[in-house]
Coordinates of N, CA and C in Angstrom, one line a residue:
X605 N 22.3 -12.5 -49.5 CA 22.4 -14.0 -49.5 C 22.6 -14.4 -51.0
X606 N 23.5 -15.3 -51.2 CA 23.8 -15.9 -52.5 C 22.9 -17.1 -52.7
X607 N 22.3 -17.2 -53.9 CA 21.3 -18.2 -54.2 C 21.8 -19.3 -55.2
X608 N 21.3 -20.5 -55.0 CA 21.7 -21.6 -55.8 C 20.5 -22.5 -56.1
X609 N 20.3 -23.0 -57.3 CA 19.2 -23.9 -57.6 C 19.6 -25.3 -57.2
X610 N 18.8 -25.9 -56.4 CA 19.1 -27.3 -56.0 C 17.8 -28.2 -56.0
X611 N 18.1 -29.4 -55.8 CA 17.0 -30.4 -55.5 C 17.1 -30.8 -54.0
X612 N 16.0 -30.9 -53.3 CA 15.9 -31.3 -51.9 C 15.2 -32.6 -51.8
X613 N 15.8 -33.5 -51.1 CA 15.2 -34.8 -50.9 C 14.1 -34.7 -49.9
X614 N 13.0 -35.5 -50.2 CA 11.9 -35.5 -49.3 C 12.3 -36.2 -48.0
X615 N 11.9 -35.7 -46.8 CA 12.2 -36.3 -45.6 C 11.5 -37.7 -45.4
X616 N 10.5 -37.9 -46.2 CA 9.7 -39.2 -46.0 C 10.0 -40.2 -47.1
X617 N 10.5 -39.7 -48.2 CA 10.8 -40.6 -49.3 C 12.1 -40.3 -49.9
X618 N 13.1 -41.1 -49.7 CA 14.5 -40.9 -50.1 C 14.6 -40.8 -51.6
X619 N 13.7 -41.3 -52.3 CA 13.8 -41.3 -53.8 C 13.1 -40.2 -54.4
X620 N 12.5 -39.3 -53.6 CA 11.7 -38.1 -54.2 C 12.5 -36.9 -53.9
X621 N 12.7 -36.1 -55.0 CA 13.5 -34.8 -54.9 C 12.7 -33.7 -55.5
X622 N 12.7 -32.5 -54.9 CA 11.9 -31.4 -55.4 C 12.8 -30.2 -55.5
X623 N 12.4 -29.3 -56.4 CA 13.3 -28.1 -56.7 C 13.1 -27.1 -55.6
X624 N 14.2 -26.6 -55.1 CA 14.3 -25.6 -54.1 C 15.4 -24.6 -54.4
X625 N 15.3 -23.4 -53.9 CA 16.4 -22.4 -54.0 C 17.1 -22.4 -52.7
X626 N 18.4 -22.6 -52.7 CA 19.2 -22.5 -51.5 C 19.9 -21.2 -51.4
X627 N 19.7 -20.5 -50.2 CA 20.3 -19.2 -50.0 C 21.3 -19.3 -48.8
X628 N 22.5 -18.7 -49.0 CA 23.5 -18.9 -48.0 C 24.0 -17.5 -47.7
X629 N 24.2 -17.2 -46.3 CA 24.8 -16.0 -45.8 C 26.0 -16.5 -45.0
X630 N 27.2 -16.4 -45.6 CA 28.4 -16.9 -44.9 C 28.7 -16.1 -43.7
X631 N 28.5 -14.8 -43.7 CA 28.8 -14.0 -42.5 C 27.9 -14.3 -41.3
X632 N 26.6 -14.5 -41.5 CA 25.7 -14.9 -40.4 C 25.8 -16.3 -40.1
X633 N 26.3 -17.2 -41.0 CA 26.4 -18.6 -40.8 C 25.0 -19.3 -40.9
X634 N 24.2 -18.7 -41.8 CA 22.8 -19.3 -41.9 C 22.6 -19.7 -43.4
X635 N 21.6 -20.6 -43.5 CA 21.2 -21.0 -44.8 C 19.7 -21.1 -44.8
X636 N 19.1 -21.0 -46.0 CA 17.6 -21.1 -46.1 C 17.3 -21.7 -47.4
X637 N 16.2 -22.4 -47.4 CA 15.7 -23.0 -48.7 C 14.3 -22.4 -49.0
X638 N 14.0 -22.2 -50.2 CA 12.8 -21.6 -50.7 C 12.1 -22.6 -51.7
X639 N 10.9 -22.9 -51.5 CA 10.2 -23.8 -52.4 C 9.9 -23.1 -53.7
X640 N 10.3 -23.6 -54.8 CA 10.2 -23.0 -56.1 C 8.7 -22.8 -56.5
X641 N 7.8 -23.6 -55.9 CA 6.4 -23.5 -56.1 C 5.6 -22.6 -55.2
X642 N 6.4 -22.0 -54.3 CA 5.8 -21.1 -53.3 C 5.6 -19.7 -53.9
X643 N 4.4 -19.3 -54.1 CA 4.1 -18.0 -54.8 C 4.6 -16.8 -54.1
X644 N 4.6 -16.8 -52.7 CA 5.0 -15.6 -52.0 C 6.5 -15.5 -51.8
X645 N 7.2 -16.5 -52.2 CA 8.7 -16.4 -52.2 C 9.3 -16.5 -50.8
X646 N 8.5 -16.8 -49.7 CA 9.1 -16.8 -48.4 C 9.9 -18.0 -48.2
X647 N 10.8 -17.9 -47.2 CA 11.7 -19.1 -46.9 C 10.9 -20.3 -46.4
X648 N 11.2 -21.4 -46.8 CA 10.5 -22.6 -46.4 C 11.1 -23.1 -45.1
X649 N 12.4 -23.2 -45.0 CA 13.1 -23.5 -43.8 C 14.4 -22.7 -43.7
X650 N 14.8 -22.4 -42.5 CA 16.1 -21.7 -42.3 C 16.8 -22.4 -41.1
X651 N 18.2 -22.3 -41.2 CA 19.0 -22.9 -40.1 C 20.3 -22.2 -39.9
X652 N 20.8 -22.3 -38.7 CA 22.2 -21.8 -38.5 C 23.0 -23.1 -38.7
X653 N 23.8 -23.1 -39.7 CA 24.5 -24.3 -40.1 C 25.5 -24.8 -39.1
X654 N 25.5 -26.1 -38.8 CA 26.4 -26.7 -37.9 C 27.5 -27.5 -38.6
X655 N 27.1 -28.3 -39.6 CA 28.0 -29.0 -40.4 C 27.5 -29.4 -41.8
X656 N 28.4 -29.6 -42.7 CA 28.0 -30.0 -44.0 C 28.9 -31.2 -44.4
X657 N 28.2 -32.3 -44.9 CA 29.0 -33.4 -45.3 C 28.9 -33.6 -46.8
X658 N 30.1 -33.5 -47.5 CA 30.1 -33.7 -48.9 C 30.4 -35.2 -49.2
X659 N 30.2 -35.6 -50.4 CA 30.6 -37.0 -50.8 C 32.1 -37.2 -50.7
X660 N 32.5 -38.3 -50.1 CA 31.7 -39.5 -49.6 C 31.6 -39.5 -48.1
X661 N 31.5 -38.3 -47.5 CA 31.5 -38.2 -46.0 C 30.1 -38.6 -45.5
X662 N 29.1 -38.3 -46.2 CA 27.7 -38.8 -45.7 C 27.6 -40.3 -46.1
X663 N 26.7 -40.9 -45.3 CA 26.5 -42.3 -45.5 C 25.7 -42.7 -46.8
X664 N 26.0 -43.7 -47.4 CA 25.3 -44.2 -48.7 C 23.9 -44.5 -48.4
X665 N 23.5 -44.8 -47.1 CA 22.2 -45.1 -46.8 C 21.2 -43.9 -46.9
X666 N 21.8 -42.7 -47.1 CA 20.9 -41.5 -47.2 C 20.4 -41.3 -48.6
X667 N 20.9 -42.0 -49.6 CA 20.4 -41.8 -50.9 C 20.1 -43.2 -51.5
X668 N 19.2 -43.2 -52.6 CA 18.9 -44.4 -53.3 C 19.7 -44.6 -54.5
X669 N 20.3 -43.5 -55.0 CA 21.1 -43.6 -56.2 C 22.5 -44.4 -55.9
X670 N 23.1 -44.8 -57.0 CA 24.4 -45.4 -56.8 C 25.4 -44.5 -56.1
X671 N 26.1 -44.9 -55.1 CA 27.0 -44.0 -54.4 C 28.2 -43.5 -55.2
X672 N 28.5 -44.1 -56.3 CA 29.6 -43.7 -57.1 C 29.1 -42.8 -58.3
X673 N 27.8 -42.5 -58.3 CA 27.3 -41.8 -59.4 C 27.6 -40.3 -59.3
X674 N 27.4 -39.6 -60.4 CA 27.6 -38.1 -60.4 C 26.6 -37.5 -59.5
X675 N 25.4 -38.0 -59.6 CA 24.3 -37.5 -58.7 C 24.7 -37.5 -57.2
X676 N 25.2 -38.6 -56.8 CA 25.7 -38.7 -55.4 C 26.8 -37.8 -55.1
X677 N 27.7 -37.6 -56.0 CA 28.9 -36.7 -55.8 C 28.5 -35.3 -55.7
X678 N 27.4 -34.9 -56.3 CA 26.9 -33.5 -56.2 C 25.8 -33.3 -55.2
X679 N 25.7 -34.3 -54.3 CA 24.8 -34.3 -53.2 C 25.5 -34.0 -51.9
X680 N 24.9 -33.1 -51.0 CA 25.5 -32.8 -49.7 C 24.4 -33.0 -48.6
X681 N 24.9 -33.2 -47.4 CA 24.0 -33.3 -46.3 C 24.3 -32.1 -45.3
X682 N 23.3 -31.3 -45.1 CA 23.5 -30.1 -44.3 C 22.6 -30.2 -43.1
X683 N 23.3 -29.9 -41.9 CA 22.6 -30.0 -40.7 C 22.8 -28.8 -39.8
X684 N 21.8 -28.4 -39.1 CA 21.9 -27.2 -38.3 C 20.7 -26.9 -37.4
X685 N 20.8 -25.8 -36.6 CA 19.7 -25.5 -35.7 C 18.7 -24.6 -36.3
X686 N 17.4 -24.9 -36.2 CA 16.4 -24.1 -36.8 C 16.5 -22.6 -36.5
X687 N 16.3 -21.7 -37.4 CA 16.4 -20.3 -37.2 C 15.3 -19.6 -38.0
X688 N 15.0 -18.4 -37.7 CA 14.1 -17.5 -38.4 C 14.9 -16.4 -39.0
X689 N 15.0 -16.3 -40.3 CA 15.7 -15.2 -41.0 C 14.8 -14.1 -41.5
X690 N 15.2 -12.9 -41.1 CA 14.5 -11.7 -41.6 C 15.3 -10.9 -42.5
X691 N 14.7 -10.1 -43.3 CA 15.4 -9.2 -44.2 C 14.7 -7.9 -44.3
X692 N 15.5 -6.8 -44.3 CA 14.9 -5.4 -44.5 C 15.9 -4.6 -45.4
X693 N 15.4 -3.6 -45.9 CA 16.2 -2.7 -46.8 C 16.5 -1.4 -46.0
X694 N 17.8 -1.0 -46.1 CA 18.2 0.3 -45.5 C 18.9 1.1 -46.5
X695 N 18.7 2.4 -46.5 CA 19.3 3.3 -47.5 C 20.8 3.4 -47.3
X696 N 21.6 3.6 -48.4 CA 23.0 3.7 -48.3 C 23.4 4.6 -49.4
X697 N 24.7 5.0 -49.5 CA 25.2 5.9 -50.5 C 25.1 5.3 -51.9
X698 N 25.1 4.0 -52.0 CA 25.1 3.3 -53.3 C 23.7 2.8 -53.6
X699 N 22.7 3.1 -52.8 CA 21.4 2.6 -53.0 C 20.9 1.7 -51.8
X700 N 19.7 1.2 -51.9 CA 19.2 0.3 -50.8 C 20.1 -0.9 -50.6
X701 N 20.3 -1.2 -49.3 CA 21.1 -2.3 -48.9 C 20.2 -3.3 -48.1
X702 N 20.3 -4.6 -48.4 CA 19.6 -5.6 -47.7 C 20.3 -5.9 -46.4
X703 N 19.6 -5.8 -45.3 CA 20.1 -6.2 -44.0 C 19.4 -7.5 -43.5
X704 N 20.2 -8.5 -43.2 CA 19.7 -9.8 -42.8 C 19.9 -10.0 -41.3
X705 N 18.9 -10.6 -40.7 CA 19.0 -10.9 -39.3 C 18.4 -12.3 -39.1
X706 N 18.7 -12.9 -37.9 CA 18.1 -14.2 -37.6 C 17.9 -14.4 -36.1
X707 N 16.9 -15.2 -35.8 CA 16.7 -15.6 -34.4 C 16.9 -17.1 -34.4
X708 N 17.7 -17.6 -33.5 CA 18.0 -19.0 -33.5 C 17.4 -19.7 -32.3
X709 N 16.9 -20.9 -32.5 CA 16.3 -21.6 -31.3 C 17.5 -22.2 -30.5
X710 N 17.2 -22.6 -29.3 CA 18.3 -23.2 -28.4 C 18.8 -24.5 -29.0
X711 N 20.0 -24.9 -28.5 CA 20.7 -26.1 -29.0 C 19.9 -27.4 -28.7
X712 N 18.9 -27.3 -27.9 CA 18.1 -28.5 -27.6 C 17.0 -28.7 -28.6
X713 N 16.8 -27.7 -29.5 CA 15.8 -27.8 -30.6 C 16.1 -29.0 -31.5
X714 N 15.1 -29.6 -32.1 CA 15.3 -30.6 -33.1 C 16.0 -30.0 -34.3
X715 N 17.1 -30.7 -34.7 CA 17.9 -30.1 -35.8 C 17.2 -30.3 -37.2
X716 N 17.5 -29.3 -38.1 CA 17.1 -29.5 -39.5 C 18.2 -30.3 -40.2
X717 N 17.8 -31.2 -41.0 CA 18.7 -31.9 -41.9 C 18.2 -31.9 -43.3
X718 N 19.1 -31.4 -44.2 CA 18.7 -31.3 -45.6 C 19.7 -32.2 -46.4
X719 N 19.1 -33.0 -47.4 CA 19.9 -33.6 -48.4 C 19.7 -32.8 -49.7
X720 N 20.7 -32.1 -50.1 CA 20.6 -31.2 -51.3 C 21.4 -31.7 -52.4
X721 N 20.9 -31.5 -53.6 CA 21.7 -32.0 -54.8 C 21.8 -30.9 -55.8
X722 N 22.9 -30.7 -56.4 CA 23.2 -29.7 -57.4 C 23.2 -30.3 -58.8
X723 N 22.8 -29.6 -59.8 CA 22.9 -30.1 -61.1 C 24.1 -29.7 -61.9
X724 N 24.8 -28.6 -61.4 CA 26.0 -28.1 -62.0 C 27.2 -28.1 -61.0
X725 N 28.3 -28.6 -61.4 CA 29.5 -28.6 -60.5 C 29.9 -27.2 -60.1
X726 N 29.8 -26.2 -61.0 CA 30.2 -24.8 -60.6 C 29.4 -24.3 -59.5
X727 N 28.1 -24.5 -59.5 CA 27.2 -24.0 -58.4 C 27.5 -24.8 -57.1
X728 N 27.7 -26.1 -57.2 CA 28.1 -27.0 -56.1 C 29.3 -26.5 -55.4
X729 N 30.4 -26.2 -56.2 CA 31.6 -25.7 -55.6 C 31.5 -24.4 -54.9
X730 N 30.7 -23.5 -55.6 CA 30.5 -22.2 -55.1 C 29.8 -22.2 -53.7
X731 N 28.8 -23.1 -53.6 CA 28.1 -23.2 -52.4 C 29.0 -23.8 -51.3
X732 N 29.8 -24.8 -51.6 CA 30.7 -25.4 -50.6 C 31.7 -24.4 -50.1
X733 N 32.2 -23.5 -50.9 CA 33.1 -22.5 -50.4 C 32.4 -21.5 -49.5
X734 N 31.2 -21.2 -49.8 CA 30.4 -20.3 -48.9 C 30.2 -21.0 -47.5
X735 N 29.8 -22.2 -47.5 CA 29.7 -23.0 -46.3 C 31.0 -23.0 -45.5
X736 N 32.1 -23.2 -46.2 CA 33.4 -23.3 -45.5 C 33.8 -22.0 -45.0
X737 N 33.4 -20.9 -45.6 CA 33.8 -19.6 -45.2 C 33.0 -19.1 -43.9
X738 N 32.0 -19.8 -43.5 CA 31.2 -19.4 -42.3 C 32.1 -19.4 -41.1
X739 N 31.8 -18.4 -40.3 CA 32.5 -18.3 -39.0 C 31.4 -18.2 -37.9
X740 N 31.4 -19.3 -37.1 CA 30.4 -19.4 -36.1 C 31.0 -19.3 -34.7
X741 N 30.4 -18.6 -33.8 CA 30.9 -18.5 -32.5 C 30.5 -19.8 -31.7
X742 N 31.1 -20.0 -30.6 CA 30.7 -21.2 -29.8 C 29.5 -20.9 -28.9
X743 N 28.9 -19.7 -29.0 CA 27.7 -19.4 -28.2 C 26.5 -20.0 -28.8
X744 N 25.6 -20.5 -28.0 CA 24.3 -21.1 -28.5 C 23.2 -20.4 -27.7
X745 N 22.9 -19.2 -28.2 CA 21.9 -18.3 -27.6 C 20.7 -18.1 -28.5
X746 N 19.5 -18.1 -27.9 CA 18.3 -17.8 -28.6 C 18.1 -16.3 -28.6
X747 N 19.0 -15.6 -29.4 CA 18.8 -14.1 -29.4 C 18.9 -13.7 -30.8
X748 N 18.2 -12.5 -31.1 CA 18.3 -12.0 -32.4 C 19.7 -11.5 -32.8
X749 N 20.1 -11.7 -34.0 CA 21.4 -11.3 -34.5 C 21.3 -10.6 -35.8
X750 N 22.1 -9.6 -36.1 CA 22.0 -8.9 -37.3 C 23.4 -8.6 -37.9
X751 N 23.5 -8.7 -39.2 CA 24.7 -8.4 -39.9 C 24.5 -7.2 -40.8
X752 N 25.4 -6.2 -40.7 CA 25.3 -5.1 -41.5 C 26.8 -4.7 -41.8
X753 N 27.1 -4.8 -43.1 CA 28.5 -4.6 -43.5 C 29.4 -5.8 -43.0
X754 N 30.4 -5.4 -42.2 CA 31.3 -6.5 -41.7 C 31.2 -6.7 -40.2
X755 N 30.1 -6.2 -39.6 CA 29.9 -6.4 -38.2 C 28.7 -7.2 -37.9
X756 N 28.8 -8.0 -36.8 CA 27.6 -8.7 -36.3 C 27.2 -8.1 -35.0
X757 N 25.9 -7.8 -34.9 CA 25.3 -7.1 -33.7 C 24.5 -8.1 -33.0
X758 N 24.7 -8.3 -31.7 CA 23.9 -9.2 -30.9 C 23.1 -8.3 -29.9
X759 N 21.8 -8.4 -30.0 CA 20.9 -7.6 -29.2 C 20.6 -8.3 -27.9
X760 N 21.1 -7.9 -26.8 CA 20.9 -8.6 -25.5 C 20.1 -7.7 -24.6
X761 N 18.9 -7.9 -24.4 CA 18.1 -7.1 -23.5 C 18.0 -5.7 -24.0
X762 N 18.4 -4.7 -23.1 CA 18.3 -3.3 -23.5 C 19.6 -2.9 -24.1
X763 N 20.7 -3.6 -23.9 CA 22.0 -3.2 -24.4 C 22.3 -3.8 -25.7
X764 N 23.3 -3.2 -26.4 CA 23.7 -3.7 -27.7 C 25.2 -3.9 -27.7
X765 N 25.6 -5.1 -28.1 CA 27.1 -5.4 -28.1 C 27.5 -5.7 -29.6
X766 N 28.5 -4.9 -30.1 CA 28.9 -5.2 -31.4 C 30.2 -6.0 -31.4
X767 N 30.2 -7.0 -32.2 CA 31.4 -8.0 -32.3 C 31.9 -8.0 -33.7
X768 N 33.1 -7.8 -33.9 CA 33.7 -7.9 -35.3 C 33.8 -9.4 -35.6
X769 N 33.4 -9.7 -36.9 CA 33.3 -11.1 -37.3 C 34.7 -11.8 -37.2
X770 N 35.8 -11.0 -37.3 CA 37.1 -11.6 -37.2 C 37.4 -12.2 -35.9
X771 N 36.6 -11.7 -34.8 CA 36.9 -12.1 -33.5 C 36.1 -13.4 -33.1
X772 N 35.2 -13.8 -34.0 CA 34.4 -15.0 -33.7 C 35.3 -16.3 -33.8
X773 N 35.0 -17.3 -33.1 CA 35.8 -18.5 -33.1 C 35.4 -19.3 -34.3
X774 N 36.3 -19.6 -35.3 CA 35.9 -20.4 -36.4 C 35.7 -21.8 -36.0
X775 N 34.7 -22.5 -36.6 CA 34.5 -23.9 -36.4 C 34.4 -24.6 -37.8
X776 N 34.8 -25.8 -37.8 CA 34.9 -26.5 -39.1 C 33.5 -26.9 -39.6
X777 N 33.0 -26.3 -40.7 CA 31.7 -26.7 -41.2 C 31.8 -27.9 -42.1
X778 N 32.8 -28.0 -42.9 CA 33.1 -29.2 -43.8 C 34.4 -29.8 -43.3
X779 N 34.3 -31.1 -42.9 CA 35.5 -31.8 -42.3 C 36.6 -31.9 -43.4
X780 N 37.8 -31.8 -42.9 CA 39.0 -32.0 -43.8 C 39.3 -30.9 -44.7
X781 N 40.2 -31.1 -45.7 CA 40.6 -30.1 -46.6 C 39.6 -30.1 -47.8
X782 N 38.9 -28.9 -47.9 CA 37.9 -28.8 -48.9 C 38.4 -29.0 -50.3
X783 N 39.5 -28.4 -50.6 CA 40.1 -28.5 -52.0 C 40.4 -30.0 -52.4
X784 N 40.9 -30.7 -51.4 CA 41.2 -32.1 -51.6 C 39.9 -32.9 -51.8
X785 N 38.9 -32.5 -51.0 CA 37.6 -33.2 -51.1 C 36.9 -33.0 -52.4
X786 N 37.0 -31.8 -53.0 CA 36.4 -31.4 -54.2 C 37.1 -32.0 -55.4
X787 N 38.4 -32.3 -55.3 CA 39.2 -32.8 -56.4 C 38.6 -34.0 -57.2
X788 N 38.2 -35.1 -56.5 CA 37.7 -36.2 -57.2 C 36.3 -35.9 -57.8
X789 N 35.5 -35.1 -57.2 CA 34.2 -34.7 -57.7 C 34.4 -33.9 -59.0
X790 N 35.3 -32.9 -59.0 CA 35.6 -32.1 -60.1 C 36.1 -32.9 -61.3
X791 N 37.0 -33.9 -61.0 CA 37.6 -34.7 -62.0 C 36.5 -35.6 -62.7
X792 N 35.6 -36.1 -61.9 CA 34.5 -37.0 -62.4 C 33.6 -36.1 -63.3
X793 N 33.3 -34.9 -62.9 CA 32.4 -34.0 -63.6 C 33.1 -33.6 -65.0
X794 N 34.4 -33.3 -64.9 CA 35.1 -32.9 -66.1 C 35.1 -34.1 -67.1
X795 N 35.3 -35.3 -66.6 CA 35.3 -36.5 -67.5 C 34.0 -36.7 -68.2
X796 N 32.9 -36.3 -67.6 CA 31.6 -36.5 -68.2 C 31.2 -35.4 -69.1
X797 N 31.9 -34.3 -69.1 CA 31.5 -33.1 -70.0 C 32.1 -33.2 -71.4
X798 N 31.5 -32.7 -72.4 CA 32.0 -32.6 -73.7 C 33.3 -31.8 -73.7
X799 N 34.2 -32.1 -74.6 CA 35.5 -31.4 -74.6 C 35.3 -29.9 -74.8
X800 N 36.1 -29.2 -74.0 CA 36.0 -27.7 -74.1 C 35.0 -27.1 -73.2
X801 N 34.3 -27.9 -72.3 CA 33.3 -27.4 -71.4 C 33.6 -27.7 -70.0
X802 N 34.9 -27.8 -69.6 CA 35.3 -28.1 -68.3 C 35.0 -26.9 -67.4
X803 N 34.6 -27.1 -66.1 CA 34.2 -26.0 -65.2 C 35.5 -25.2 -64.9
X804 N 35.3 -23.9 -64.8 CA 36.4 -23.1 -64.4 C 36.3 -22.7 -62.9
X805 N 37.3 -23.0 -62.2 CA 37.3 -22.7 -60.7 C 38.4 -21.6 -60.4
X806 N 37.9 -20.5 -59.9 CA 38.8 -19.4 -59.5 C 39.1 -19.4 -58.0
X807 N 38.6 -20.4 -57.3 CA 38.7 -20.4 -55.8 C 39.9 -21.2 -55.4

C-alpha cells in the first residue's frame, strides 16, 4: 500500500484537523488511515472506496475554510463501505512480499466518510491517480478477498475462485476527467510557489 501524510477532519468539529497517514491499495480498491499518535501503528479505519470528490465537487458546507483557498483545493471527500484490512508476509524470489486482504461489510452498513487534506500538491495528485486507478466489481459481498501479484482471490465457502483484475467491471471513483479536474488546482499551487519550485507531474 502506498502511503501519504494527510490531515483528517474531525467528524464532530469541522474546524479541527489531525495528522493521519493515508494508505491506498488501488488493486484491492481499499484505503486505510492510521493515527500518527497511535503507537502500535494499526489502522484506525479502513474502507472499500466507493467515490472520491475533489474540489470543487464536494460541498463548501463540509469545510470552514474559504472555498477558493489552497487548503480547500487540496481537500478531498472520500466515502466507502467499512472494511477490515489484513497484511501478512510471504516469501518470494526477491525477498518477503506483503500480501494484503480485506473483509468488507455488506452494503447496508453505515458508510465511512473522510475529509482529508494534503499539504503538498505532488502527494495530492499521486493519491488521486491511485484512487482513479481502482477497479471495483459490482459485487457487494461480505467475503474475504486477497490480492497477490496481479490476481484477486475471492474465498467463497470451501471453494476458491480466482479472478483476473482486468476482468473486473471498472466504476468511476472520481467523477469526470481527472486531468481536467486537477488542472486548476495545479495552476493555483504553482502560482503560490517560489519560482523554480513548480511540481513535476509525470502522470
